[in-house]
Amino acid sequence: MQVVWFKRDLRLEDHAPLRTALNGAPVLLLYVFEPELWRDSHYSERHWRFVAQSLLEMNERLEPLGHRVRIIEGSVVDALSDIAEQNTIRALYSYEETGLRQTYDRDLAVARWCQEKGIPWHEFQSNGVQRGRTHRRGWGKAWHQFMARATDNPVWAALPSAEPKLTFERVEEWGAERLRRLAEPVSVLEQMGGVAQAKAVLDSFFGGRVHNYHRSLSKPTLSRKHCSRISPYLAWGNVSVRQVYQRLLQEQTQHGKSRALSAFNSRLHWHCHFIQKFEAEDRIEFEPMNSGYEQFDDPWDELNEQAWIEGRTGLPYVDACLRCVQQTGYLHFRGRAMLVSVLCHLLGGRWQVAARHLAQWFLDFEPGIHYAQIQMQVGLTGINTLRIYNPVKQGQDHDPDGVFIRKWVPELRCLQGAIVHTPWLLGPIERASLELDYPEPCVDVEEAHRAARQTFWARRQNPLVLQEVKRVLYRHVEQDAFRTVSRSRR
Ligand SMILES: Cc1cc2nc3c(=O)[nH]c(=O)nc-3n(C[C@H](O)[C@H](O)[C@H](O)COP(=O)(O)OP(=O)(O)OC[C@H]3O[C@@H](n4cnc5c(N)ncnc54)[C@H](O)[C@@H]3O)c2cc1C
């Protein structure tokens, strides 16, 4: 039999491994919930709920064909060993995964197992990410060629009429009821997984929401409506980048290349551009991309870090962004960048802590984009223009009436007008009369901002940092993309 192993590619269309495996031989479709990943601090139940919703939908679509994805809990090697004991596995099919060290090590174990058993493992290129590259020359051209190719849609007539018989012993197989329980939505504010949801999100985006896209990117409330909100569907593979890109080209053909559509186009490119960085150097999960920064030791403020984790920094716009993402799984780009910047530049928190907590909260957690963005926002690349955000000014600029702050920080609803951005300026008498239950800011923003700027620029001139810049540029930057990213800081 042929085994198709689904990972972060939870769809049945534009799926090269599935299309290739459907060649007449019996085929087993497999998804493995791995306890090691459940325990990993980048993940939270939010992610597995989305996965379960996606798998339920896939199985609903497969049922009329007499098939299903078998849902396993345990190690992938154990699951494959069970299958190999009862059947001859002709080949294993999957996408390449650009993941955390945890999944890289697991893939090495699977590769060793396949080699020992003499089973070929066919891995397919995932989206525009190119494995084995040591530089970026020609990367963009290859990206466009990949995106322009016809989608890899399986020919369902080639699916054998019955799934192979099999019982699992080393691992536990989940029934539909268990999957349904995990898939149960907990909040209407959280996006739900599945191909139909992804399609609905794209339809509503191109059907109208897109018009204000480029004007809403930095706005905490408008971005929720006018940005595409396609990121979790891309991260978990309910839709491929190629499907979205080809849909975008159709829209541009029909409606012209508006500024909004062009801005969206660039970001689809960035999606793969950032994952490519992680593919080329996954050590950035643990170390600065520019190793010149390893020599610096920053003082750690544990109390401030904890206040950030709890969304009680005393900085209203920061706390609103933190609580919003914790409760909904989504925050716009500028809000994400500001949270990292505030924690690491102003509050004395660690970038690894920002990375892990935000990963748990972001429904769209995608290791490659995430780590490359964190390093960029903290200033550990040595190549990007750095913005050290002033969170008070960010709130005043992007939430001038304080609507977003009052929604997510209910303690501040009693404050009228602009004071909601700076409640510490209230006098003690006003504070007492309002019975304000909200902390004082954990730093003096102006002072911390000045100190952070000085530190950053001094380090940027350090010889070891400068020495690394050339290598980082060669390894990670397409000249065109570099200019665009630096200019727009997004
Ligand atoms: C610290 C930090 C961490 C981030 N972590 C993630 C993450 O784990 N997963 C993730 O998908 N995005 C991440 N982003 C990038 C970006 O914030 C989100 O992709 C975007 O906000 C998702 O919303 P959307 O789908 O409405 O985006 P849109 O603006 O509609 O963009 C469409 C798609 O383009 C891609 N994209 C958009 N902006 C970027 C960007 N700056 N870099 C790379 N790709 C981009 C995403 O796939 C997105 O879905 C991170 C940004 C920062 C600053």
Short mmCIF file of C-alpha atoms and ligand atoms in Angstrom, two decimals, residues 8 191 201 205 209 213 217 223-224 226-235 241 244 263-275 330-341 354-355 358-359 362-377 389 485 489-490, ligand 1:
data_model
loop_
_atom_site.label_atom_id
_atom_site.label_comp_id
_atom_site.label_asym_id
_atom_site.label_seq_id
_atom_site.Cartn_x
_atom_site.Cartn_y
_atom_site.Cartn_z
CA ARG A 8 0.43 20.98 7.99
CA GLN A 191 -11.58 31.26 13.37
CA VAL A 201 -12.81 33.76 4.01
CA PHE A 205 -12.10 39.11 1.14
CA ARG A 209 -13.36 43.35 2.36
CA TYR A 213 -7.05 46.39 2.89
CA LEU A 217 -3.17 46.94 7.90
CA SER A 223 -7.59 44.95 10.22
CA ARG A 224 -9.86 42.26 11.66
CA HIS A 226 -10.31 44.22 5.96
CA CYS A 227 -7.19 42.03 6.15
CA SER A 228 -7.64 38.69 4.45
CA ARG A 229 -7.57 36.58 7.69
CA ILE A 230 -6.28 33.71 5.54
CA SER A 231 -3.18 33.09 7.71
CA PRO A 232 -4.43 30.12 9.82
CA TYR A 233 -5.66 28.37 6.67
CA LEU A 234 -2.23 28.79 5.09
CA ALA A 235 -0.42 27.77 8.27
CA VAL A 241 -0.22 29.53 -1.25
CA VAL A 244 -4.53 31.78 -3.05
CA ALA A 263 -0.15 44.87 -1.31
CA PHE A 264 -1.74 41.46 -0.76
CA ASN A 265 0.36 39.99 -3.59
CA SER A 266 3.61 41.13 -1.89
CA ARG A 267 2.57 39.53 1.37
CA LEU A 268 1.94 36.14 -0.21
CA HIS A 269 5.48 36.32 -1.51
CA TRP A 270 6.76 37.30 1.95
CA HIS A 271 4.97 34.29 3.43
CA CYS A 272 7.38 31.95 1.63
CA HIS A 273 10.32 34.38 1.79
CA PHE A 274 10.24 34.26 5.60
CA ILE A 275 9.77 30.49 5.82
CA TYR A 330 -5.51 36.95 15.93
CA LEU A 331 -3.69 40.26 15.96
CA HIS A 332 -2.71 42.48 13.03
CA PHE A 333 0.92 42.70 11.95
CA ARG A 334 1.74 46.05 13.56
CA GLY A 335 0.29 44.93 16.90
CA ARG A 336 2.42 41.77 16.83
CA ALA A 337 5.56 43.73 16.02
CA MET A 338 4.83 46.21 18.79
CA LEU A 339 4.30 43.50 21.41
CA VAL A 340 7.70 41.96 20.66
CA SER A 341 9.40 45.33 20.56
CA ALA A 354 7.96 36.45 23.31
CA ALA A 355 8.36 33.74 20.67
CA LEU A 358 2.92 34.50 20.96
CA ALA A 359 3.17 31.13 19.19
CA PHE A 362 -1.44 32.96 17.38
CA LEU A 363 -3.83 30.54 15.70
CA ASP A 364 -1.71 30.98 12.56
CA PHE A 365 1.57 30.00 14.26
CA GLU A 366 3.94 29.19 11.42
CA PRO A 367 7.47 28.51 12.76
CA GLY A 368 9.36 29.97 9.79
CA ILE A 369 7.50 33.28 9.59
CA HIS A 370 7.30 33.53 13.34
CA TYR A 371 10.97 33.15 14.22
CA ALA A 372 12.20 35.22 11.29
CA GLN A 373 9.79 38.02 12.25
CA ILE A 374 10.67 37.88 15.95
CA GLN A 375 14.38 38.17 15.16
CA MET A 376 13.69 41.07 12.82
CA GLN A 377 11.56 42.95 15.36
CA TYR A 389 7.82 51.18 19.03
CA VAL A 485 10.92 44.89 3.27
CA ARG A 489 9.19 47.74 7.43
CA ARG A 490 6.57 45.03 6.96
C1 LIG B 1 6.38 38.95 15.68
C2 LIG B 1 5.54 38.46 14.52
C3 LIG B 1 5.20 37.13 14.45
C4 LIG B 1 4.44 36.67 13.36
N1 LIG B 1 4.10 35.33 13.34
C5 LIG B 1 3.37 34.86 12.31
C6 LIG B 1 3.01 33.48 12.27
O1 LIG B 1 3.34 32.70 13.15
N2 LIG B 1 2.25 33.05 11.21
C7 LIG B 1 1.87 33.91 10.20
O2 LIG B 1 1.19 33.48 9.26
N3 LIG B 1 2.23 35.22 10.21
C8 LIG B 1 2.96 35.72 11.24
N4 LIG B 1 3.31 37.05 11.25
C9 LIG B 1 3.06 37.89 10.04
C10 LIG B 1 1.72 38.66 9.97
O3 LIG B 1 1.52 39.41 11.12
C11 LIG B 1 0.54 37.74 9.72
O4 LIG B 1 0.80 36.89 8.63
C12 LIG B 1 -0.74 38.52 9.36
O5 LIG B 1 -1.01 39.45 10.36
C13 LIG B 1 -1.89 37.53 9.21
O6 LIG B 1 -3.10 38.19 8.95
P1 LIG B 1 -3.82 38.11 7.53
O7 LIG B 1 -3.92 36.71 7.08
O8 LIG B 1 -5.06 38.89 7.64
O9 LIG B 1 -2.71 38.84 6.64
P2 LIG B 1 -2.80 39.64 5.28
O10 LIG B 1 -2.27 41.00 5.53
O11 LIG B 1 -4.13 39.52 4.65
O12 LIG B 1 -1.69 38.90 4.38
C14 LIG B 1 -1.96 37.74 3.61
C15 LIG B 1 -0.97 36.66 3.95
O13 LIG B 1 0.36 37.07 3.65
C16 LIG B 1 1.27 36.56 4.63
N5 LIG B 1 1.87 37.68 5.36
C17 LIG B 1 1.30 38.86 5.66
N6 LIG B 1 2.17 39.65 6.31
C18 LIG B 1 3.31 38.94 6.42
C19 LIG B 1 4.59 39.22 6.98
N7 LIG B 1 4.88 40.40 7.53
N8 LIG B 1 5.54 38.27 6.92
C20 LIG B 1 5.29 37.07 6.34
N9 LIG B 1 4.10 36.75 5.79
C21 LIG B 1 3.13 37.68 5.82
C22 LIG B 1 0.44 35.68 5.58
O14 LIG B 1 0.47 34.37 5.11
C23 LIG B 1 -0.95 36.29 5.42
O15 LIG B 1 -1.95 35.39 5.74
C24 LIG B 1 4.06 37.55 12.33
C25 LIG B 1 4.42 38.91 12.41
C26 LIG B 1 5.16 39.36 13.50
C27 LIG B 1 5.52 40.80 13.58
#
